[in-house]
């Protein structure tokens, strides 16, 4: 399923030490606005492509490549690990279970994953009404939930998730439901494990750190841009759900926690949840 515009054919990737810095970003004193201006342009063009019914694998990858190049052009660093674990699925669909930190995930995952595997997301129903974003998600056949009644949401994810998986489309689930820089295991539900077990497909764990972009205080999606915060994505080997899936769920939590601790330590920072615990 490789596209000829795929930037990451190997198992890992690290942003080169020397990347040309965007002139306009320097002109704007390296504020957040160059990033959001360029990111919004990519977002609008992606939405228009989706609305026109032309958002195929190549175009999804190409627009997402634009976001990869954007973050590197403002001085940020990207690190990818375990990409070959996606290939271990051998074309079989999977439930991809990840932590959820910022808007960067949906912006970058297509460049990272799309040429290797077809996938969609579980999102809030209200997001289908967002201009352009709704067009993108409909073209991806995203699964919408209300996040009001957990029982109804579970039925929706189980029914529609099994249908997507049966057609060969993997499903990305963020069990935290809402994006947060702090990883709180108690809020990391088991809906992804349950879907994988019901559908008889493997789970592909994904740990990520995308706090390059933070949630804003006034406008949540226009928060500060922290150029020194490295962006990380790491995939663990796929695994089938055994018994109740409790052991695999706990293993995924440990995997995400260990990677976050390692990545924050490399920046001489403490993970946000640890800071919260200390203050308490």
PDB file of C-alpha atoms in Angstrom:
ATOM      1  CA  UNK A   1       0.000   0.000   0.000  1.00  0.00           C
ATOM      2  CA  UNK A   2       3.074   2.262  -0.177  1.00  0.00           C
ATOM      3  CA  UNK A   3       2.542   5.619  -1.917  1.00  0.00           C
ATOM      4  CA  UNK A   4       5.325   7.223  -3.890  1.00  0.00           C
ATOM      5  CA  UNK A   5       4.980  10.345  -1.734  1.00  0.00           C
ATOM      6  CA  UNK A   6       5.671   8.453   1.500  1.00  0.00           C
ATOM      7  CA  UNK A   7       8.330  10.141   3.639  1.00  0.00           C
ATOM      8  CA  UNK A   8       9.014   7.265   6.068  1.00  0.00           C
ATOM      9  CA  UNK A   9       9.717   3.907   4.356  1.00  0.00           C
ATOM     10  CA  UNK A  10      12.008   2.648   7.149  1.00  0.00           C
ATOM     11  CA  UNK A  11      11.382   1.548  10.731  1.00  0.00           C
ATOM     12  CA  UNK A  12      12.368   4.872  12.301  1.00  0.00           C
ATOM     13  CA  UNK A  13      12.928   8.525  11.536  1.00  0.00           C
ATOM     14  CA  UNK A  14      14.514  11.543  13.209  1.00  0.00           C
ATOM     15  CA  UNK A  15      14.358  15.099  11.912  1.00  0.00           C
ATOM     16  CA  UNK A  16      17.749  15.976  10.378  1.00  0.00           C
ATOM     17  CA  UNK A  17      19.916  18.349  12.396  1.00  0.00           C
ATOM     18  CA  UNK A  18      19.837  20.972   9.678  1.00  0.00           C
ATOM     19  CA  UNK A  19      16.402  21.909   8.351  1.00  0.00           C
ATOM     20  CA  UNK A  20      15.756  25.226   6.591  1.00  0.00           C
ATOM     21  CA  UNK A  21      13.786  27.514   8.908  1.00  0.00           C
ATOM     22  CA  UNK A  22      10.763  29.235   7.340  1.00  0.00           C
ATOM     23  CA  UNK A  23      11.531  32.889   6.553  1.00  0.00           C
ATOM     24  CA  UNK A  24       8.007  34.084   7.392  1.00  0.00           C
ATOM     25  CA  UNK A  25       8.191  32.353  10.780  1.00  0.00           C
ATOM     26  CA  UNK A  26      11.317  34.388  11.548  1.00  0.00           C
ATOM     27  CA  UNK A  27       9.575  37.499  10.242  1.00  0.00           C
ATOM     28  CA  UNK A  28       6.724  36.901  12.697  1.00  0.00           C
ATOM     29  CA  UNK A  29       9.270  36.553  15.507  1.00  0.00           C
ATOM     30  CA  UNK A  30       8.647  32.820  15.790  1.00  0.00           C
ATOM     31  CA  UNK A  31       5.258  33.350  17.352  1.00  0.00           C
ATOM     32  CA  UNK A  32       2.483  30.760  17.078  1.00  0.00           C
ATOM     33  CA  UNK A  33       0.771  32.517  14.181  1.00  0.00           C
ATOM     34  CA  UNK A  34       2.906  31.278  11.302  1.00  0.00           C
ATOM     35  CA  UNK A  35       2.250  27.688  12.375  1.00  0.00           C
ATOM     36  CA  UNK A  36      -1.497  28.168  12.677  1.00  0.00           C
ATOM     37  CA  UNK A  37      -1.723  30.136   9.420  1.00  0.00           C
ATOM     38  CA  UNK A  38       0.019  27.383   7.451  1.00  0.00           C
ATOM     39  CA  UNK A  39      -1.724  24.573   9.343  1.00  0.00           C
ATOM     40  CA  UNK A  40      -5.127  26.147   8.689  1.00  0.00           C
ATOM     41  CA  UNK A  41      -4.359  26.387   4.978  1.00  0.00           C
ATOM     42  CA  UNK A  42      -3.525  22.683   4.826  1.00  0.00           C
ATOM     43  CA  UNK A  43      -6.648  21.917   6.856  1.00  0.00           C
ATOM     44  CA  UNK A  44      -8.933  23.887   4.504  1.00  0.00           C
ATOM     45  CA  UNK A  45      -7.435  22.332   1.378  1.00  0.00           C
ATOM     46  CA  UNK A  46      -7.789  18.855   2.882  1.00  0.00           C
ATOM     47  CA  UNK A  47     -11.427  19.556   3.717  1.00  0.00           C
ATOM     48  CA  UNK A  48     -12.160  20.828   0.210  1.00  0.00           C
ATOM     49  CA  UNK A  49     -10.551  17.699  -1.227  1.00  0.00           C
ATOM     50  CA  UNK A  50     -12.711  15.553   1.045  1.00  0.00           C
ATOM     51  CA  UNK A  51     -15.837  17.470   0.059  1.00  0.00           C
ATOM     52  CA  UNK A  52     -15.027  16.844  -3.593  1.00  0.00           C
ATOM     53  CA  UNK A  53     -14.660  13.113  -2.942  1.00  0.00           C
ATOM     54  CA  UNK A  54     -10.974  13.105  -3.899  1.00  0.00           C
ATOM     55  CA  UNK A  55      -9.322  12.477  -0.528  1.00  0.00           C
ATOM     56  CA  UNK A  56      -7.695   9.173  -1.466  1.00  0.00           C
ATOM     57  CA  UNK A  57      -4.612   7.625   0.152  1.00  0.00           C
ATOM     58  CA  UNK A  58      -2.211   9.662  -1.965  1.00  0.00           C
ATOM     59  CA  UNK A  59      -3.871  12.997  -1.198  1.00  0.00           C
ATOM     60  CA  UNK A  60      -4.312  12.171   2.495  1.00  0.00           C
ATOM     61  CA  UNK A  61      -0.599  11.440   2.677  1.00  0.00           C
ATOM     62  CA  UNK A  62       0.341  14.536   0.679  1.00  0.00           C
ATOM     63  CA  UNK A  63      -1.614  16.964   2.868  1.00  0.00           C
ATOM     64  CA  UNK A  64      -0.287  15.323   6.017  1.00  0.00           C
ATOM     65  CA  UNK A  65       3.244  15.526   4.598  1.00  0.00           C
ATOM     66  CA  UNK A  66       2.662  19.266   4.513  1.00  0.00           C
ATOM     67  CA  UNK A  67       2.103  19.269   8.264  1.00  0.00           C
ATOM     68  CA  UNK A  68       5.258  17.209   8.809  1.00  0.00           C
ATOM     69  CA  UNK A  69       7.287  19.722   6.799  1.00  0.00           C
ATOM     70  CA  UNK A  70       5.581  22.589   8.617  1.00  0.00           C
ATOM     71  CA  UNK A  71       6.549  21.498  12.118  1.00  0.00           C
ATOM     72  CA  UNK A  72      10.119  20.865  10.991  1.00  0.00           C
ATOM     73  CA  UNK A  73      10.276  24.264   9.267  1.00  0.00           C
ATOM     74  CA  UNK A  74       9.593  26.028  12.581  1.00  0.00           C
ATOM     75  CA  UNK A  75      12.427  24.212  14.315  1.00  0.00           C
ATOM     76  CA  UNK A  76      10.526  21.329  15.896  1.00  0.00           C
ATOM     77  CA  UNK A  77      11.901  17.777  15.923  1.00  0.00           C
ATOM     78  CA  UNK A  78       9.997  14.631  14.937  1.00  0.00           C
ATOM     79  CA  UNK A  79      10.943  11.107  16.058  1.00  0.00           C
ATOM     80  CA  UNK A  80       9.263   7.919  14.804  1.00  0.00           C
ATOM     81  CA  UNK A  81       9.867   4.380  16.060  1.00  0.00           C
ATOM     82  CA  UNK A  82       8.378   0.948  15.418  1.00  0.00           C
ATOM     83  CA  UNK A  83       6.947   1.673  11.967  1.00  0.00           C
ATOM     84  CA  UNK A  84       7.699  -1.891  10.906  1.00  0.00           C
ATOM     85  CA  UNK A  85       5.264  -3.061  13.588  1.00  0.00           C
ATOM     86  CA  UNK A  86       2.520  -1.704  11.341  1.00  0.00           C
ATOM     87  CA  UNK A  87       3.794  -3.994   8.579  1.00  0.00           C
ATOM     88  CA  UNK A  88       3.589  -6.989  10.932  1.00  0.00           C
ATOM     89  CA  UNK A  89      -0.175  -6.799  10.521  1.00  0.00           C
ATOM     90  CA  UNK A  90       0.395  -8.146   6.983  1.00  0.00           C
ATOM     91  CA  UNK A  91      -2.487  -6.129   5.640  1.00  0.00           C
ATOM     92  CA  UNK A  92      -4.870  -7.252   8.387  1.00  0.00           C
ATOM     93  CA  UNK A  93      -6.928  -4.453   9.968  1.00  0.00           C
ATOM     94  CA  UNK A  94      -6.361  -3.644  13.627  1.00  0.00           C
ATOM     95  CA  UNK A  95      -7.612  -1.486  16.455  1.00  0.00           C
ATOM     96  CA  UNK A  96      -4.964   1.171  17.059  1.00  0.00           C
ATOM     97  CA  UNK A  97      -5.027   2.284  20.698  1.00  0.00           C
ATOM     98  CA  UNK A  98      -3.206   5.504  21.613  1.00  0.00           C
ATOM     99  CA  UNK A  99      -3.051   8.296  24.145  1.00  0.00           C
ATOM    100  CA  UNK A 100      -4.475  11.632  22.981  1.00  0.00           C
ATOM    101  CA  UNK A 101      -2.506  14.838  23.548  1.00  0.00           C
ATOM    102  CA  UNK A 102      -3.169  17.489  20.877  1.00  0.00           C
ATOM    103  CA  UNK A 103      -4.626  18.319  17.477  1.00  0.00           C
ATOM    104  CA  UNK A 104      -1.340  17.235  15.885  1.00  0.00           C
ATOM    105  CA  UNK A 105      -2.293  13.551  15.972  1.00  0.00           C
ATOM    106  CA  UNK A 106      -4.913  13.739  13.219  1.00  0.00           C
ATOM    107  CA  UNK A 107      -2.706  16.191  11.298  1.00  0.00           C
ATOM    108  CA  UNK A 108       0.351  13.910  11.234  1.00  0.00           C
ATOM    109  CA  UNK A 109      -0.903  10.325  11.410  1.00  0.00           C
ATOM    110  CA  UNK A 110      -1.820  10.146   7.739  1.00  0.00           C
ATOM    111  CA  UNK A 111       1.759  10.883   6.683  1.00  0.00           C
ATOM    112  CA  UNK A 112       3.023   8.314   9.184  1.00  0.00           C
ATOM    113  CA  UNK A 113       0.507   5.496   8.698  1.00  0.00           C
ATOM    114  CA  UNK A 114      -1.658   5.925   5.608  1.00  0.00           C
ATOM    115  CA  UNK A 115       0.694   4.403   3.022  1.00  0.00           C
ATOM    116  CA  UNK A 116       1.064   1.313   5.237  1.00  0.00           C
ATOM    117  CA  UNK A 117      -2.516   0.844   6.435  1.00  0.00           C
ATOM    118  CA  UNK A 118      -6.017   2.188   5.771  1.00  0.00           C
ATOM    119  CA  UNK A 119      -7.667   3.577   8.902  1.00  0.00           C
ATOM    120  CA  UNK A 120     -10.324   5.795  10.388  1.00  0.00           C
ATOM    121  CA  UNK A 121     -11.021   7.442  13.741  1.00  0.00           C
ATOM    122  CA  UNK A 122     -13.619   7.357  16.491  1.00  0.00           C
ATOM    123  CA  UNK A 123     -14.655  11.002  17.061  1.00  0.00           C
ATOM    124  CA  UNK A 124     -17.343  13.086  18.736  1.00  0.00           C
ATOM    125  CA  UNK A 125     -20.473  13.441  16.601  1.00  0.00           C
ATOM    126  CA  UNK A 126     -20.347  17.214  16.987  1.00  0.00           C
ATOM    127  CA  UNK A 127     -17.075  17.301  15.028  1.00  0.00           C
ATOM    128  CA  UNK A 128     -18.912  16.260  11.867  1.00  0.00           C
ATOM    129  CA  UNK A 129     -20.486  19.733  11.978  1.00  0.00           C
ATOM    130  CA  UNK A 130     -17.145  21.537  12.000  1.00  0.00           C
ATOM    131  CA  UNK A 131     -16.451  23.187   8.647  1.00  0.00           C
ATOM    132  CA  UNK A 132     -13.920  21.200   6.584  1.00  0.00           C
ATOM    133  CA  UNK A 133     -13.097  18.842   9.464  1.00  0.00           C
ATOM    134  CA  UNK A 134     -16.466  17.169   9.009  1.00  0.00           C
ATOM    135  CA  UNK A 135     -15.736  16.709   5.297  1.00  0.00           C
ATOM    136  CA  UNK A 136     -12.407  15.067   6.144  1.00  0.00           C
ATOM    137  CA  UNK A 137     -13.917  12.728   8.718  1.00  0.00           C
ATOM    138  CA  UNK A 138     -16.831  11.745   6.471  1.00  0.00           C
ATOM    139  CA  UNK A 139     -14.399  10.884   3.682  1.00  0.00           C
ATOM    140  CA  UNK A 140     -12.546   8.673   6.177  1.00  0.00           C
ATOM    141  CA  UNK A 141     -15.830   7.045   7.284  1.00  0.00           C
ATOM    142  CA  UNK A 142     -15.124   8.059  10.869  1.00  0.00           C
ATOM    143  CA  UNK A 143     -17.268   6.612  13.655  1.00  0.00           C
ATOM    144  CA  UNK A 144     -19.183   9.227  15.627  1.00  0.00           C
ATOM    145  CA  UNK A 145     -20.157   8.981  19.303  1.00  0.00           C
ATOM    146  CA  UNK A 146     -22.012  11.442  21.577  1.00  0.00           C
ATOM    147  CA  UNK A 147     -19.974  10.832  24.755  1.00  0.00           C
ATOM    148  CA  UNK A 148     -23.113  11.316  26.824  1.00  0.00           C
ATOM    149  CA  UNK A 149     -24.236   7.731  27.361  1.00  0.00           C
ATOM    150  CA  UNK A 150     -21.266   5.297  27.551  1.00  0.00           C
ATOM    151  CA  UNK A 151     -23.536   2.322  26.865  1.00  0.00           C
ATOM    152  CA  UNK A 152     -24.856   3.835  23.626  1.00  0.00           C
ATOM    153  CA  UNK A 153     -21.359   4.872  22.573  1.00  0.00           C
ATOM    154  CA  UNK A 154     -20.071   1.355  23.170  1.00  0.00           C
ATOM    155  CA  UNK A 155     -22.838  -0.110  20.983  1.00  0.00           C
ATOM    156  CA  UNK A 156     -22.029   2.372  18.220  1.00  0.00           C
ATOM    157  CA  UNK A 157     -18.285   1.701  18.325  1.00  0.00           C
ATOM    158  CA  UNK A 158     -18.850  -2.056  18.445  1.00  0.00           C
ATOM    159  CA  UNK A 159     -21.357  -2.110  15.565  1.00  0.00           C
ATOM    160  CA  UNK A 160     -19.695   0.378  13.234  1.00  0.00           C
ATOM    161  CA  UNK A 161     -16.183  -0.605  14.268  1.00  0.00           C
ATOM    162  CA  UNK A 162     -16.759  -4.258  13.396  1.00  0.00           C
ATOM    163  CA  UNK A 163     -18.193  -3.182  10.038  1.00  0.00           C
ATOM    164  CA  UNK A 164     -15.163  -1.023   9.204  1.00  0.00           C
ATOM    165  CA  UNK A 165     -12.738  -3.724  10.337  1.00  0.00           C
ATOM    166  CA  UNK A 166     -14.569  -6.359   8.281  1.00  0.00           C
ATOM    167  CA  UNK A 167     -13.911  -4.201   5.211  1.00  0.00           C
ATOM    168  CA  UNK A 168     -10.213  -3.999   5.997  1.00  0.00           C
ATOM    169  CA  UNK A 169     -10.199  -0.500   7.552  1.00  0.00           C
ATOM    170  CA  UNK A 170      -8.365  -0.171  10.866  1.00  0.00           C
ATOM    171  CA  UNK A 171      -9.853   1.932  13.661  1.00  0.00           C
ATOM    172  CA  UNK A 172      -7.892   4.470  15.722  1.00  0.00           C
ATOM    173  CA  UNK A 173      -9.280   4.883  19.230  1.00  0.00           C
ATOM    174  CA  UNK A 174      -8.162   7.397  21.850  1.00  0.00           C
ATOM    175  CA  UNK A 175      -9.533   5.876  25.084  1.00  0.00           C
ATOM    176  CA  UNK A 176      -8.937   9.138  26.979  1.00  0.00           C
ATOM    177  CA  UNK A 177     -11.863  10.576  24.959  1.00  0.00           C
ATOM    178  CA  UNK A 178     -10.510  14.139  25.126  1.00  0.00           C
ATOM    179  CA  UNK A 179      -7.007  15.394  24.448  1.00  0.00           C
ATOM    180  CA  UNK A 180      -4.823  15.986  27.486  1.00  0.00           C
ATOM    181  CA  UNK A 181      -1.107  16.433  28.068  1.00  0.00           C
ATOM    182  CA  UNK A 182      -1.437  14.440  31.286  1.00  0.00           C
ATOM    183  CA  UNK A 183      -1.770  10.681  30.834  1.00  0.00           C
ATOM    184  CA  UNK A 184      -4.167   9.386  33.503  1.00  0.00           C
ATOM    185  CA  UNK A 185      -4.525   5.562  33.397  1.00  0.00           C
ATOM    186  CA  UNK A 186      -7.843   5.689  35.261  1.00  0.00           C
ATOM    187  CA  UNK A 187      -9.322   7.649  32.349  1.00  0.00           C
ATOM    188  CA  UNK A 188      -7.919   5.257  29.743  1.00  0.00           C
ATOM    189  CA  UNK A 189     -10.933   3.032  29.090  1.00  0.00           C
ATOM    190  CA  UNK A 190     -11.043  -0.452  27.543  1.00  0.00           C
ATOM    191  CA  UNK A 191     -13.347   0.207  24.589  1.00  0.00           C
ATOM    192  CA  UNK A 192     -10.549  -0.447  22.085  1.00  0.00           C
ATOM    193  CA  UNK A 193      -9.715  -3.786  23.683  1.00  0.00           C
ATOM    194  CA  UNK A 194     -13.385  -4.791  23.632  1.00  0.00           C
ATOM    195  CA  UNK A 195     -13.768  -3.858  19.962  1.00  0.00           C
ATOM    196  CA  UNK A 196     -10.652  -5.810  18.954  1.00  0.00           C
ATOM    197  CA  UNK A 197     -11.837  -8.880  20.862  1.00  0.00           C
ATOM    198  CA  UNK A 198     -15.344  -8.722  19.381  1.00  0.00           C
ATOM    199  CA  UNK A 199     -13.980  -8.315  15.855  1.00  0.00           C
ATOM    200  CA  UNK A 200     -11.220 -10.895  16.263  1.00  0.00           C
ATOM    201  CA  UNK A 201      -8.487  -8.491  15.126  1.00  0.00           C
ATOM    202  CA  UNK A 202      -5.175  -7.501  16.726  1.00  0.00           C
ATOM    203  CA  UNK A 203      -4.459  -4.396  18.744  1.00  0.00           C
ATOM    204  CA  UNK A 204      -1.660  -2.062  17.621  1.00  0.00           C
ATOM    205  CA  UNK A 205      -0.515   0.056  20.614  1.00  0.00           C
ATOM    206  CA  UNK A 206       0.697   3.584  19.893  1.00  0.00           C
ATOM    207  CA  UNK A 207       2.444   5.916  22.326  1.00  0.00           C
ATOM    208  CA  UNK A 208       2.723   9.530  21.299  1.00  0.00           C
ATOM    209  CA  UNK A 209       3.892  12.886  22.556  1.00  0.00           C
ATOM    210  CA  UNK A 210       2.584  15.896  20.631  1.00  0.00           C
ATOM    211  CA  UNK A 211       2.799  18.703  23.198  1.00  0.00           C
ATOM    212  CA  UNK A 212       4.545  20.849  20.614  1.00  0.00           C
ATOM    213  CA  UNK A 213       1.046  22.345  20.470  1.00  0.00           C
ATOM    214  CA  UNK A 214      -0.771  22.969  23.755  1.00  0.00           C
ATOM    215  CA  UNK A 215      -4.454  23.535  24.392  1.00  0.00           C
ATOM    216  CA  UNK A 216      -5.295  27.239  24.519  1.00  0.00           C
ATOM    217  CA  UNK A 217      -6.993  28.913  27.482  1.00  0.00           C
ATOM    218  CA  UNK A 218      -9.423  30.957  25.368  1.00  0.00           C
ATOM    219  CA  UNK A 219      -9.421  29.076  22.054  1.00  0.00           C
ATOM    220  CA  UNK A 220      -8.601  25.445  22.783  1.00  0.00           C
ATOM    221  CA  UNK A 221      -7.220  24.709  19.321  1.00  0.00           C
ATOM    222  CA  UNK A 222      -5.026  27.825  19.170  1.00  0.00           C
ATOM    223  CA  UNK A 223      -2.754  27.255  22.129  1.00  0.00           C
ATOM    224  CA  UNK A 224       0.966  27.987  22.501  1.00  0.00           C
ATOM    225  CA  UNK A 225       3.489  26.355  20.167  1.00  0.00           C
ATOM    226  CA  UNK A 226       6.494  24.963  22.072  1.00  0.00           C
ATOM    227  CA  UNK A 227       9.241  24.469  19.505  1.00  0.00           C
ATOM    228  CA  UNK A 228      11.606  22.771  21.971  1.00  0.00           C
ATOM    229  CA  UNK A 229       9.046  20.056  22.775  1.00  0.00           C
ATOM    230  CA  UNK A 230       9.937  17.129  20.520  1.00  0.00           C
ATOM    231  CA  UNK A 231       7.186  15.169  18.765  1.00  0.00           C
ATOM    232  CA  UNK A 232       7.262  11.377  19.215  1.00  0.00           C
ATOM    233  CA  UNK A 233       5.261   8.458  17.800  1.00  0.00           C
ATOM    234  CA  UNK A 234       6.148   4.862  18.654  1.00  0.00           C
ATOM    235  CA  UNK A 235       4.261   1.690  17.701  1.00  0.00           C
ATOM    236  CA  UNK A 236       4.516  -1.494  19.764  1.00  0.00           C
ATOM    237  CA  UNK A 237       4.149  -4.944  18.137  1.00  0.00           C
ATOM    238  CA  UNK A 238       0.547  -5.945  17.375  1.00  0.00           C
ATOM    239  CA  UNK A 239      -1.093  -8.359  19.819  1.00  0.00           C
ATOM    240  CA  UNK A 240      -4.287 -10.395  19.943  1.00  0.00           C
ATOM    241  CA  UNK A 241      -6.647  -9.964  22.877  1.00  0.00           C
ATOM    242  CA  UNK A 242      -6.514 -12.912  25.255  1.00  0.00           C
ATOM    243  CA  UNK A 243      -9.240 -13.739  27.792  1.00  0.00           C
ATOM    244  CA  UNK A 244     -10.787 -10.523  29.153  1.00  0.00           C
ATOM    245  CA  UNK A 245      -8.030  -8.371  27.691  1.00  0.00           C
ATOM    246  CA  UNK A 246      -7.122  -6.946  31.100  1.00  0.00           C
ATOM    247  CA  UNK A 247      -3.457  -7.941  30.814  1.00  0.00           C
ATOM    248  CA  UNK A 248      -3.117  -6.383  27.361  1.00  0.00           C
ATOM    249  CA  UNK A 249      -4.850  -3.199  28.527  1.00  0.00           C
ATOM    250  CA  UNK A 250      -2.407  -2.862  31.428  1.00  0.00           C
ATOM    251  CA  UNK A 251       0.508  -3.646  29.116  1.00  0.00           C
ATOM    252  CA  UNK A 252      -0.531  -0.805  26.789  1.00  0.00           C
ATOM    253  CA  UNK A 253      -0.755   1.588  29.737  1.00  0.00           C
ATOM    254  CA  UNK A 254       2.743   0.611  30.884  1.00  0.00           C
ATOM    255  CA  UNK A 255       4.058   1.011  27.333  1.00  0.00           C
ATOM    256  CA  UNK A 256       2.644   4.534  27.020  1.00  0.00           C
ATOM    257  CA  UNK A 257       3.792   5.549  30.499  1.00  0.00           C
ATOM    258  CA  UNK A 258       7.329   4.272  29.944  1.00  0.00           C
ATOM    259  CA  UNK A 259       7.685   6.097  26.641  1.00  0.00           C
ATOM    260  CA  UNK A 260       6.322   9.351  28.031  1.00  0.00           C
ATOM    261  CA  UNK A 261       8.708   9.160  30.981  1.00  0.00           C
ATOM    262  CA  UNK A 262      11.629   8.504  28.646  1.00  0.00           C
ATOM    263  CA  UNK A 263      10.708  11.312  26.245  1.00  0.00           C
ATOM    264  CA  UNK A 264      10.129  13.901  28.957  1.00  0.00           C
ATOM    265  CA  UNK A 265      13.346  12.907  30.729  1.00  0.00           C
ATOM    266  CA  UNK A 266      15.277  13.486  27.497  1.00  0.00           C
ATOM    267  CA  UNK A 267      14.015  17.086  27.592  1.00  0.00           C
ATOM    268  CA  UNK A 268      14.766  17.432  31.328  1.00  0.00           C
ATOM    269  CA  UNK A 269      11.052  17.788  31.985  1.00  0.00           C
ATOM    270  CA  UNK A 270       8.596  16.005  34.251  1.00  0.00           C
ATOM    271  CA  UNK A 271       5.453  14.474  32.682  1.00  0.00           C
ATOM    272  CA  UNK A 272       2.405  16.681  33.398  1.00  0.00           C
ATOM    273  CA  UNK A 273       0.653  14.015  35.477  1.00  0.00           C
ATOM    274  CA  UNK A 274       3.724  13.696  37.717  1.00  0.00           C
ATOM    275  CA  UNK A 275       3.658  17.463  38.227  1.00  0.00           C
ATOM    276  CA  UNK A 276       0.023  17.229  39.227  1.00  0.00           C
ATOM    277  CA  UNK A 277       0.761  14.496  41.736  1.00  0.00           C
ATOM    278  CA  UNK A 278       3.581  16.521  43.279  1.00  0.00           C
ATOM    279  CA  UNK A 279       1.400  19.609  43.665  1.00  0.00           C
ATOM    280  CA  UNK A 280      -1.307  17.564  45.311  1.00  0.00           C
TER     281      UNK A 280
END
